PDB file of C-alpha atoms and ligand atoms in Angstrom:
ATOM      1  CA  MET A   9     -21.433 -23.291  74.009  1.00 58.00           C
ATOM      2  CA  LYS A  10     -24.589 -21.607  72.735  1.00 70.00           C
ATOM      3  CA  PHE A  11     -24.774 -18.823  70.403  1.00 78.00           C
ATOM      4  CA  LYS A  12     -26.442 -15.927  72.170  1.00 85.00           C
ATOM      5  CA  PHE A  13     -27.092 -12.492  70.497  1.00 88.00           C
ATOM      6  CA  LEU A  14     -28.816 -10.617  73.249  1.00 91.00           C
ATOM      7  CA  ASN A  15     -27.883 -10.364  76.974  1.00 91.00           C
ATOM      8  CA  SER A  16     -29.771 -12.248  79.599  1.00 90.00           C
ATOM      9  CA  ALA A  17     -29.980 -11.583  83.171  1.00 89.00           C
ATOM     10  CA  ASP A  18     -27.152 -13.763  83.862  1.00 88.00           C
ATOM     11  CA  SER A  19     -24.705 -13.660  80.464  1.00 90.00           C
ATOM     12  CA  TYR A  20     -23.469 -11.112  78.020  1.00 94.00           C
ATOM     13  CA  GLY A  21     -24.438 -11.563  74.521  1.00 94.00           C
ATOM     14  CA  PHE A  22     -22.198 -11.423  71.381  1.00 93.00           C
ATOM     15  CA  VAL A  23     -22.550  -7.813  70.761  1.00 95.00           C
ATOM     16  CA  THR A  24     -22.143  -6.543  74.044  1.00 96.00           C
ATOM     17  CA  LYS A  25     -18.940  -8.672  73.992  1.00 95.00           C
ATOM     18  CA  HIS A  26     -17.420  -7.766  71.029  1.00 96.00           C
ATOM     19  CA  LEU A  27     -18.378  -3.638  71.152  1.00 97.00           C
ATOM     20  CA  HIS A  28     -16.653  -4.118  74.770  1.00 97.00           C
ATOM     21  CA  TRP A  29     -13.224  -5.819  73.910  1.00 97.00           C
ATOM     22  CA  ILE A  30     -12.872  -4.465  70.022  1.00 98.00           C
ATOM     23  CA  MET A  31     -13.234  -0.651  72.249  1.00 98.00           C
ATOM     24  CA  ALA A  32     -10.964  -1.899  74.948  1.00 98.00           C
ATOM     25  CA  VAL A  33      -8.331  -2.390  72.477  1.00 98.00           C
ATOM     26  CA  ILE A  34      -9.084   0.751  70.453  1.00 98.00           C
ATOM     27  CA  ILE A  35      -9.174   3.364  73.389  1.00 98.00           C
ATOM     28  CA  ILE A  36      -5.935   1.784  75.062  1.00 98.00           C
ATOM     29  CA  PHE A  37      -4.394   1.694  71.626  1.00 98.00           C
ATOM     30  CA  ASN A  38      -5.161   5.500  71.248  1.00 98.00           C
ATOM     31  CA  PHE A  39      -4.051   6.197  74.916  1.00 98.00           C
ATOM     32  CA  ILE A  40      -0.406   4.598  74.433  1.00 97.00           C
ATOM     33  CA  LEU A  41      -0.350   6.436  70.884  1.00 97.00           C
ATOM     34  CA  ALA A  42      -1.000   9.697  72.855  1.00 97.00           C
ATOM     35  CA  LEU A  43       1.543   8.924  75.206  1.00 96.00           C
ATOM     36  CA  ILE A  44       4.396   8.331  72.757  1.00 95.00           C
ATOM     37  CA  LEU A  45       3.469  11.562  70.487  1.00 94.00           C
ATOM     38  CA  ASP A  46       3.808  13.611  73.740  1.00 87.00           C
ATOM     39  CA  ASP A  47       7.700  13.164  73.322  1.00 88.00           C
ATOM     40  CA  PHE A  48       7.457  12.870  69.468  1.00 90.00           C
ATOM     41  CA  PRO A  49       9.711  15.814  67.860  1.00 92.00           C
ATOM     42  CA  ARG A  50       7.644  18.379  65.367  1.00 91.00           C
ATOM     43  CA  GLY A  51       7.330  17.324  61.719  1.00 92.00           C
ATOM     44  CA  PRO A  52       4.976  15.817  59.294  1.00 93.00           C
ATOM     45  CA  MET A  53       5.247  12.338  61.181  1.00 93.00           C
ATOM     46  CA  ARG A  54       3.882  13.917  64.330  1.00 94.00           C
ATOM     47  CA  SER A  55       1.011  15.607  62.622  1.00 94.00           C
ATOM     48  CA  PHE A  56       0.559  12.515  60.815  1.00 95.00           C
ATOM     49  CA  LEU A  57       0.242  10.473  63.861  1.00 95.00           C
ATOM     50  CA  PHE A  58      -1.936  12.934  65.773  1.00 96.00           C
ATOM     51  CA  GLY A  59      -4.361  12.999  62.974  1.00 97.00           C
ATOM     52  CA  ILE A  60      -4.865   9.022  63.713  1.00 98.00           C
ATOM     53  CA  HIS A  61      -5.180  10.102  67.292  1.00 98.00           C
ATOM     54  CA  LYS A  62      -7.816  12.325  66.723  1.00 98.00           C
ATOM     55  CA  SER A  63      -9.391  10.076  64.146  1.00 98.00           C
ATOM     56  CA  THR A  64      -9.046   6.661  66.575  1.00 98.00           C
ATOM     57  CA  GLY A  65     -11.026   9.239  69.077  1.00 98.00           C
ATOM     58  CA  ILE A  66     -13.648   9.884  66.803  1.00 98.00           C
ATOM     59  CA  LEU A  67     -13.919   6.386  66.016  1.00 98.00           C
ATOM     60  CA  VAL A  68     -14.602   5.627  69.657  1.00 98.00           C
ATOM     61  CA  VAL A  69     -17.455   7.846  69.634  1.00 98.00           C
ATOM     62  CA  ILE A  70     -19.200   6.572  66.482  1.00 98.00           C
ATOM     63  CA  LEU A  71     -18.693   3.059  68.162  1.00 98.00           C
ATOM     64  CA  LEU A  72     -20.435   4.546  71.427  1.00 98.00           C
ATOM     65  CA  ILE A  73     -23.572   5.293  69.733  1.00 97.00           C
ATOM     66  CA  PRO A  74     -24.615   1.394  69.213  1.00 97.00           C
ATOM     67  CA  ARG A  75     -23.052   0.710  72.362  1.00 97.00           C
ATOM     68  CA  LEU A  76     -25.436   2.923  74.350  1.00 97.00           C
ATOM     69  CA  LEU A  77     -28.096   2.245  72.340  1.00 97.00           C
ATOM     70  CA  TRP A  78     -27.767  -1.597  72.568  1.00 96.00           C
ATOM     71  CA  ARG A  79     -27.556  -1.235  76.163  1.00 95.00           C
ATOM     72  CA  LEU A  80     -30.615   0.820  76.412  1.00 94.00           C
ATOM     73  CA  ILE A  81     -32.693  -1.945  74.581  1.00 93.00           C
ATOM     74  CA  ASN A  82     -30.945  -4.703  76.087  1.00 92.00           C
ATOM     75  CA  THR A  83     -30.907  -6.423  79.655  1.00 90.00           C
ATOM     76  CA  THR A  84     -27.500  -5.777  81.559  1.00 90.00           C
ATOM     77  CA  PRO A  85     -26.484  -9.056  83.074  1.00 92.00           C
ATOM     78  CA  ASN A  86     -27.154  -8.735  87.521  1.00 88.00           C
ATOM     79  CA  PRO A  87     -23.821  -8.429  89.449  1.00 87.00           C
ATOM     80  CA  LEU A  88     -22.306 -11.827  90.648  1.00 87.00           C
ATOM     81  CA  GLY A  89     -20.712 -10.403  93.870  1.00 78.00           C
ATOM     82  CA  ASP A  90     -22.575 -11.119  97.017  1.00 80.00           C
ATOM     83  CA  ILE A  91     -21.825  -7.796  98.871  1.00 83.00           C
ATOM     84  CA  LYS A  92     -24.528  -5.257  97.973  1.00 88.00           C
ATOM     85  CA  THR A  93     -22.780  -1.796  98.332  1.00 91.00           C
ATOM     86  CA  LEU A  94     -19.910  -3.286  95.927  1.00 88.00           C
ATOM     87  CA  ASN A  95     -22.557  -4.408  93.467  1.00 89.00           C
ATOM     88  CA  LYS A  96     -24.062  -0.956  93.443  1.00 91.00           C
ATOM     89  CA  ILE A  97     -20.504   0.641  93.195  1.00 92.00           C
ATOM     90  CA  SER A  98     -20.097  -1.370  90.085  1.00 92.00           C
ATOM     91  CA  LYS A  99     -22.996  -0.262  88.557  1.00 92.00           C
ATOM     92  CA  TYR A 100     -21.924   3.382  89.242  1.00 95.00           C
ATOM     93  CA  ILE A 101     -18.539   2.972  87.898  1.00 95.00           C
ATOM     94  CA  HIS A 102     -19.965   1.610  84.485  1.00 96.00           C
ATOM     95  CA  TYR A 103     -22.013   4.593  83.948  1.00 96.00           C
ATOM     96  CA  PHE A 104     -19.134   6.927  84.915  1.00 97.00           C
ATOM     97  CA  PHE A 105     -16.886   4.983  82.506  1.00 96.00           C
ATOM     98  CA  TYR A 106     -19.357   6.051  79.718  1.00 97.00           C
ATOM     99  CA  PHE A 107     -19.242   9.629  80.946  1.00 98.00           C
ATOM    100  CA  ILE A 108     -15.524  10.289  81.584  1.00 98.00           C
ATOM    101  CA  LEU A 109     -14.890   8.769  78.212  1.00 98.00           C
ATOM    102  CA  LEU A 110     -17.138  11.422  76.649  1.00 98.00           C
ATOM    103  CA  VAL A 111     -15.571  14.087  78.341  1.00 98.00           C
ATOM    104  CA  VAL A 112     -11.868  12.971  77.073  1.00 98.00           C
ATOM    105  CA  ILE A 113     -13.452  12.467  73.667  1.00 98.00           C
ATOM    106  CA  PHE A 114     -15.241  16.198  73.569  1.00 98.00           C
ATOM    107  CA  SER A 115     -12.540  17.793  75.464  1.00 98.00           C
ATOM    108  CA  GLY A 116     -10.059  16.374  72.811  1.00 98.00           C
ATOM    109  CA  TRP A 117     -12.584  17.348  69.804  1.00 98.00           C
ATOM    110  CA  ILE A 118     -13.105  21.019  71.434  1.00 98.00           C
ATOM    111  CA  TYR A 119      -9.363  21.596  71.559  1.00 98.00           C
ATOM    112  CA  SER A 120      -8.695  20.462  68.044  1.00 98.00           C
ATOM    113  CA  SER A 121     -11.435  22.793  66.771  1.00 98.00           C
ATOM    114  CA  ALA A 122     -10.596  25.619  68.598  1.00 98.00           C
ATOM    115  CA  ARG A 123      -7.236  25.495  67.724  1.00 97.00           C
ATOM    116  CA  SER A 124      -7.049  23.863  64.176  1.00 95.00           C
ATOM    117  CA  GLY A 125     -10.993  23.789  62.757  1.00 97.00           C
ATOM    118  CA  PRO A 126     -11.973  20.643  61.161  1.00 97.00           C
ATOM    119  CA  PHE A 127      -9.968  17.863  60.362  1.00 97.00           C
ATOM    120  CA  GLU A 128      -9.954  14.553  58.314  1.00 97.00           C
ATOM    121  CA  VAL A 129     -10.685  11.247  59.834  1.00 98.00           C
ATOM    122  CA  PHE A 130      -9.076   8.357  58.167  1.00 98.00           C
ATOM    123  CA  GLY A 131      -9.049  10.336  55.134  1.00 96.00           C
ATOM    124  CA  LEU A 132     -12.531   9.083  54.880  1.00 98.00           C
ATOM    125  CA  PHE A 133     -14.749  12.253  55.975  1.00 98.00           C
ATOM    126  CA  THR A 134     -14.225  15.604  57.888  1.00 98.00           C
ATOM    127  CA  ALA A 135     -14.983  15.836  61.429  1.00 98.00           C
ATOM    128  CA  PRO A 136     -16.495  19.328  61.934  1.00 98.00           C
ATOM    129  CA  ALA A 137     -15.185  22.039  64.149  1.00 98.00           C
ATOM    130  CA  LEU A 138     -17.397  21.925  67.384  1.00 98.00           C
ATOM    131  CA  ILE A 139     -16.387  25.408  67.918  1.00 97.00           C
ATOM    132  CA  GLU A 140     -14.799  28.521  66.172  1.00 97.00           C
ATOM    133  CA  ASN A 141     -10.948  29.108  66.911  1.00 96.00           C
ATOM    134  CA  ASN A 142     -10.180  30.476  70.332  1.00 97.00           C
ATOM    135  CA  PRO A 143      -7.008  29.756  72.060  1.00 97.00           C
ATOM    136  CA  VAL A 144      -8.700  30.589  75.602  1.00 98.00           C
ATOM    137  CA  VAL A 145     -11.190  27.843  75.256  1.00 98.00           C
ATOM    138  CA  ALA A 146      -8.270  25.610  73.368  1.00 98.00           C
ATOM    139  CA  ASN A 147      -6.319  25.836  76.538  1.00 98.00           C
ATOM    140  CA  ILE A 148      -9.031  24.891  78.907  1.00 98.00           C
ATOM    141  CA  ALA A 149     -10.088  22.081  76.683  1.00 98.00           C
ATOM    142  CA  LYS A 150      -6.458  20.993  76.333  1.00 98.00           C
ATOM    143  CA  GLU A 151      -6.122  20.702  80.222  1.00 98.00           C
ATOM    144  CA  ILE A 152      -9.715  19.038  80.566  1.00 98.00           C
ATOM    145  CA  HIS A 153      -8.327  16.187  78.118  1.00 98.00           C
ATOM    146  CA  GLY A 154      -5.440  16.013  79.706  1.00 97.00           C
ATOM    147  CA  ILE A 155      -6.824  15.650  83.648  1.00 98.00           C
ATOM    148  CA  SER A 156     -10.230  13.569  82.142  1.00 98.00           C
ATOM    149  CA  VAL A 157      -7.778  10.792  80.396  1.00 98.00           C
ATOM    150  CA  TYR A 158      -5.984  10.166  83.810  1.00 97.00           C
ATOM    151  CA  ILE A 159      -9.255   9.949  85.626  1.00 98.00           C
ATOM    152  CA  PHE A 160     -10.401   7.443  82.723  1.00 98.00           C
ATOM    153  CA  ILE A 161      -7.163   5.376  83.152  1.00 98.00           C
ATOM    154  CA  THR A 162      -7.155   5.410  86.985  1.00 97.00           C
ATOM    155  CA  VAL A 163     -10.773   4.109  86.439  1.00 97.00           C
ATOM    156  CA  LEU A 164      -9.793   1.797  84.078  1.00 98.00           C
ATOM    157  CA  GLY A 165      -7.278   0.422  87.035  1.00 97.00           C
ATOM    158  CA  ILE A 166     -10.044  -0.203  89.304  1.00 95.00           C
ATOM    159  CA  HIS A 167     -12.310  -1.847  86.638  1.00 96.00           C
ATOM    160  CA  VAL A 168      -9.486  -4.232  85.710  1.00 97.00           C
ATOM    161  CA  ALA A 169      -8.353  -4.969  89.240  1.00 96.00           C
ATOM    162  CA  ALA A 170     -11.987  -5.642  90.098  1.00 93.00           C
ATOM    163  CA  SER A 171     -12.486  -8.459  87.331  1.00 94.00           C
ATOM    164  CA  LEU A 172      -9.183  -9.851  88.432  1.00 96.00           C
ATOM    165  CA  VAL A 173     -10.597  -9.998  91.896  1.00 94.00           C
ATOM    166  CA  HIS A 174     -13.666 -11.349  91.148  1.00 93.00           C
ATOM    167  CA  HIS A 175     -11.888 -13.944  88.921  1.00 94.00           C
ATOM    168  CA  TYR A 176      -9.038 -15.358  91.190  1.00 96.00           C
ATOM    169  CA  ILE A 177     -10.424 -14.382  94.711  1.00 94.00           C
ATOM    170  CA  PHE A 178     -14.017 -14.865  94.509  1.00 90.00           C
ATOM    171  CA  LYS A 179     -13.690 -17.367  91.673  1.00 91.00           C
ATOM    172  CA  ASP A 180     -16.944 -16.124  89.931  1.00 90.00           C
ATOM    173  CA  LYS A 181     -18.064 -15.994  86.295  1.00 91.00           C
ATOM    174  CA  THR A 182     -17.767 -12.081  86.233  1.00 93.00           C
ATOM    175  CA  LEU A 183     -14.803 -12.118  83.836  1.00 95.00           C
ATOM    176  CA  LYS A 184     -15.705 -15.205  81.969  1.00 93.00           C
ATOM    177  CA  ARG A 185     -19.277 -14.333  81.041  1.00 93.00           C
ATOM    178  CA  MET A 186     -17.701 -10.995  79.445  1.00 95.00           C
ATOM    179  CA  TRP A 187     -15.051 -13.116  77.383  1.00 91.00           C
ATOM    180  CA  TYR A 188     -15.777 -16.404  75.782  1.00 79.00           C
ATOM    181  CA  GLY A 189     -16.126 -18.913  78.521  1.00 64.00           C
ATOM    182  CA  ASP A 190     -18.826 -20.687  80.230  1.00 56.00           C
ATOM    183  CA  SER A 191     -21.408 -17.980  80.867  1.00 52.00           C
ATOM    184  CA  LYS A 192     -23.996 -19.489  83.361  1.00 51.00           C
TER     185      LYS A 192
HETATM  186  C1  HEM B 227     -10.422   7.345  73.142  1.00 96.93           C
HETATM  187  C2  HEM B 227     -10.127   8.503  73.382  1.00 96.93           C
HETATM  188  C3  HEM B 227      -8.773   9.463  73.495  1.00 96.93           C
HETATM  189  C4  HEM B 227      -7.944   9.199  74.456  1.00 96.93           C
HETATM  190  C5  HEM B 227      -7.932   7.699  75.335  1.00 96.93           C
HETATM  191  C6  HEM B 227      -6.863  10.169  74.523  1.00 96.93           C
HETATM  192  C7  HEM B 227      -5.889  10.417  75.337  1.00 96.93           C
HETATM  193  C8  HEM B 227      -4.914  11.278  75.010  1.00 96.93           C
HETATM  194  C9  HEM B 227      -3.685  11.406  76.035  1.00 96.93           C
HETATM  195  C10 HEM B 227      -3.332  10.517  77.030  1.00 96.93           C
HETATM  196  C11 HEM B 227      -3.123  12.563  75.703  1.00 96.93           C
HETATM  197  C12 HEM B 227      -2.033  13.273  76.491  1.00 96.93           C
HETATM  198  C13 HEM B 227      -2.210  14.026  77.234  1.00 96.93           C
HETATM  199  C14 HEM B 227      -1.066  14.855  78.203  1.00 96.93           C
HETATM  200  O1  HEM B 227      -0.290  13.777  78.442  1.00 96.93           O
HETATM  201  O2  HEM B 227      -1.078  15.656  78.644  1.00 96.93           O
HETATM  202  C15 HEM B 227      -3.952  13.212  74.603  1.00 96.93           C
HETATM  203  C16 HEM B 227      -3.738  14.249  73.911  1.00 96.93           C
HETATM  204  C17 HEM B 227      -4.222  14.741  72.678  1.00 96.93           C
HETATM  205  N1  HEM B 227      -5.511  14.452  72.229  1.00 96.93           N
HETATM  206 FE1  HEM B 227      -6.521  12.902  72.760  1.00 96.93          FE
HETATM  207  N2  HEM B 227      -7.588  11.237  73.656  1.00 96.93           N
HETATM  208  C18 HEM B 227      -8.672  10.633  72.882  1.00 96.93           C
HETATM  209  C19 HEM B 227      -9.282  11.055  71.978  1.00 96.93           C
HETATM  210  C20 HEM B 227      -9.134  12.685  71.306  1.00 96.93           C
HETATM  211  C21 HEM B 227      -9.801  12.957  70.428  1.00 96.93           C
HETATM  212  C22 HEM B 227     -11.164  12.650  69.954  1.00 96.93           C
HETATM  213  C23 HEM B 227      -9.240  14.060  69.768  1.00 96.93           C
HETATM  214  C24 HEM B 227      -9.653  15.362  68.979  1.00 96.93           C
HETATM  215  C25 HEM B 227     -10.345  15.071  67.910  1.00 96.93           C
HETATM  216  C26 HEM B 227      -7.823  14.342  70.662  1.00 96.93           C
HETATM  217  C27 HEM B 227      -6.695  15.177  70.691  1.00 96.93           C
HETATM  218  C28 HEM B 227      -5.743  15.446  71.394  1.00 96.93           C
HETATM  219  C29 HEM B 227      -4.703  16.375  70.842  1.00 96.93           C
HETATM  220  C30 HEM B 227      -4.729  17.220  69.843  1.00 96.93           C
HETATM  221  C31 HEM B 227      -3.658  15.895  72.047  1.00 96.93           C
HETATM  222  C32 HEM B 227      -2.603  16.770  72.241  1.00 96.93           C
HETATM  223  C33 HEM B 227      -2.536  17.661  73.393  1.00 96.93           C
HETATM  224  C34 HEM B 227      -1.123  18.418  73.787  1.00 96.93           C
HETATM  225  O3  HEM B 227      -0.916  19.120  72.650  1.00 96.93           O
HETATM  226  O4  HEM B 227      -0.765  18.237  74.933  1.00 96.93           O
HETATM  227  N3  HEM B 227      -7.995  13.260  71.651  1.00 96.93           N
HETATM  228  N4  HEM B 227      -4.938  12.664  74.139  1.00 96.93           N
HETATM  229  C1  HEM B 228     -11.167   1.254  78.049  1.00 96.93           C
HETATM  230  C2  HEM B 228     -11.097  -0.118  78.479  1.00 96.93           C
HETATM  231  C3  HEM B 228     -12.738  -0.545  78.714  1.00 96.93           C
HETATM  232  C4  HEM B 228     -13.838   0.197  78.911  1.00 96.93           C
HETATM  233  C5  HEM B 228     -14.140   1.701  78.672  1.00 96.93           C
HETATM  234  C6  HEM B 228     -14.708  -0.854  79.794  1.00 96.93           C
HETATM  235  C7  HEM B 228     -15.906  -0.399  80.100  1.00 96.93           C
HETATM  236  C8  HEM B 228     -16.731  -1.288  80.627  1.00 96.93           C
HETATM  237  C9  HEM B 228     -18.297  -1.104  80.709  1.00 96.93           C
HETATM  238  C10 HEM B 228     -18.907   0.199  80.380  1.00 96.93           C
HETATM  239  C11 HEM B 228     -18.668  -2.296  81.182  1.00 96.93           C
HETATM  240  C12 HEM B 228     -20.196  -2.606  81.749  1.00 96.93           C
HETATM  241  C13 HEM B 228     -20.939  -3.362  80.658  1.00 96.93           C
HETATM  242  C14 HEM B 228     -21.149  -2.440  79.344  1.00 96.93           C
HETATM  243  O1  HEM B 228     -21.782  -1.675  79.584  1.00 96.93           O
HETATM  244  O2  HEM B 228     -20.530  -2.971  78.310  1.00 96.93           O
HETATM  245  C15 HEM B 228     -17.605  -3.584  81.053  1.00 96.93           C
HETATM  246  C16 HEM B 228     -18.143  -4.516  81.772  1.00 96.93           C
HETATM  247  C17 HEM B 228     -17.167  -5.455  81.698  1.00 96.93           C
HETATM  248  N1  HEM B 228     -15.634  -5.380  81.647  1.00 96.93           N
HETATM  249 FE1  HEM B 228     -14.661  -3.554  81.011  1.00 96.93          FE
HETATM  250  N2  HEM B 228     -13.958  -1.848  80.170  1.00 96.93           N
HETATM  251  C18 HEM B 228     -12.762  -1.655  79.683  1.00 96.93           C
HETATM  252  C19 HEM B 228     -11.691  -2.834  79.838  1.00 96.93           C
HETATM  253  C20 HEM B 228     -11.574  -4.120  80.359  1.00 96.93           C
HETATM  254  C21 HEM B 228     -10.831  -4.843  80.567  1.00 96.93           C
HETATM  255  C22 HEM B 228      -9.557  -4.774  80.312  1.00 96.93           C
HETATM  256  C23 HEM B 228     -11.287  -5.896  81.586  1.00 96.93           C
HETATM  257  C24 HEM B 228     -10.639  -7.192  81.940  1.00 96.93           C
HETATM  258  C25 HEM B 228      -9.536  -7.357  82.035  1.00 96.93           C
HETATM  259  C26 HEM B 228     -12.642  -5.697  81.630  1.00 96.93           C
HETATM  260  C27 HEM B 228     -13.502  -6.718  82.279  1.00 96.93           C
HETATM  261  C28 HEM B 228     -14.914  -6.378  82.204  1.00 96.93           C
HETATM  262  C29 HEM B 228     -15.820  -7.160  82.846  1.00 96.93           C
HETATM  263  C30 HEM B 228     -15.336  -8.684  83.354  1.00 96.93           C
HETATM  264  C31 HEM B 228     -17.187  -6.875  82.703  1.00 96.93           C
HETATM  265  C32 HEM B 228     -18.590  -7.363  83.150  1.00 96.93           C
HETATM  266  C33 HEM B 228     -18.912  -6.812  84.435  1.00 96.93           C
HETATM  267  C34 HEM B 228     -19.784  -7.415  85.152  1.00 96.93           C
HETATM  268  O3  HEM B 228     -20.476  -8.316  85.085  1.00 96.93           O
HETATM  269  O4  HEM B 228     -20.626  -6.703  85.855  1.00 96.93           O
HETATM  270  N3  HEM B 228     -13.049  -4.681  80.895  1.00 96.93           N
HETATM  271  N4  HEM B 228     -16.504  -2.706  80.645  1.00 96.93           N
END
């Protein structure tokens, strides 16, 4: 298999594939961590793990910067399905994915800022508070964080189901070209 750095009209290159899968693992990890934390007893361990949750969310937004820039300067491969409407929907779902992910991250960040100010990201640097202490905004942002993350997970379910339908029912290369198989 030939090494390809860039995307082309029919395949994804090294950078897009790696950003996609690395970020998928990080985001799903952060989702599961938050669910476990929800039922965790209060104390230093819970605070520590919430620090990891917030830091991981910041890591995702940092990775989103090269990912979106790369998407802007690169081609995106053409969809492989024959149904035009479905291809259009898949394009908008991809846009929506980025949008809802940003809502999840910034609502979390605003909530955390309004409630407890700046915080350390993996002990490496300080993430600034996006707004000043404000219990009303904190409550609204918390609600938005909780709701948007479930919208995100629903979209993820559709996204995964669609890629499995392409792979097992349409039997095309949609999943393989994002993974490491034959991308043609
Ligand atoms: C990939 C990004 C993120 C995902 C998938 C995610 C996911 C979640 C989930 C599933 C919950 C539990 C919600 C509930 O059941 O009500 C949660 C709670 C929370 N998240 Fe995030 N989050 C992300 C990013 C962030 C960021 C960037 C911050 C802050 C900087 C943050 C701060 C919080 C806080 C403080 C809570 C606790 C809310 C409460 O007290 O109920 N999250 N997150
Ligand atoms: C948090 C998890 C995920 C997010 C945020 C995500 C997001 C995206 C986005 C935005 C694209 C469009 C291409 C791009 O801009 O990079 C894409 C493509 C793709 N994703 Fe995901 N994805 C996730 C997880 C998964 C998983 C778990 C699977 C499979 C089981 C998967 C399969 C694919 C496939 C096959 C494509 C290529 C679609 C095409 O060629 O039209 N993704 N993903």
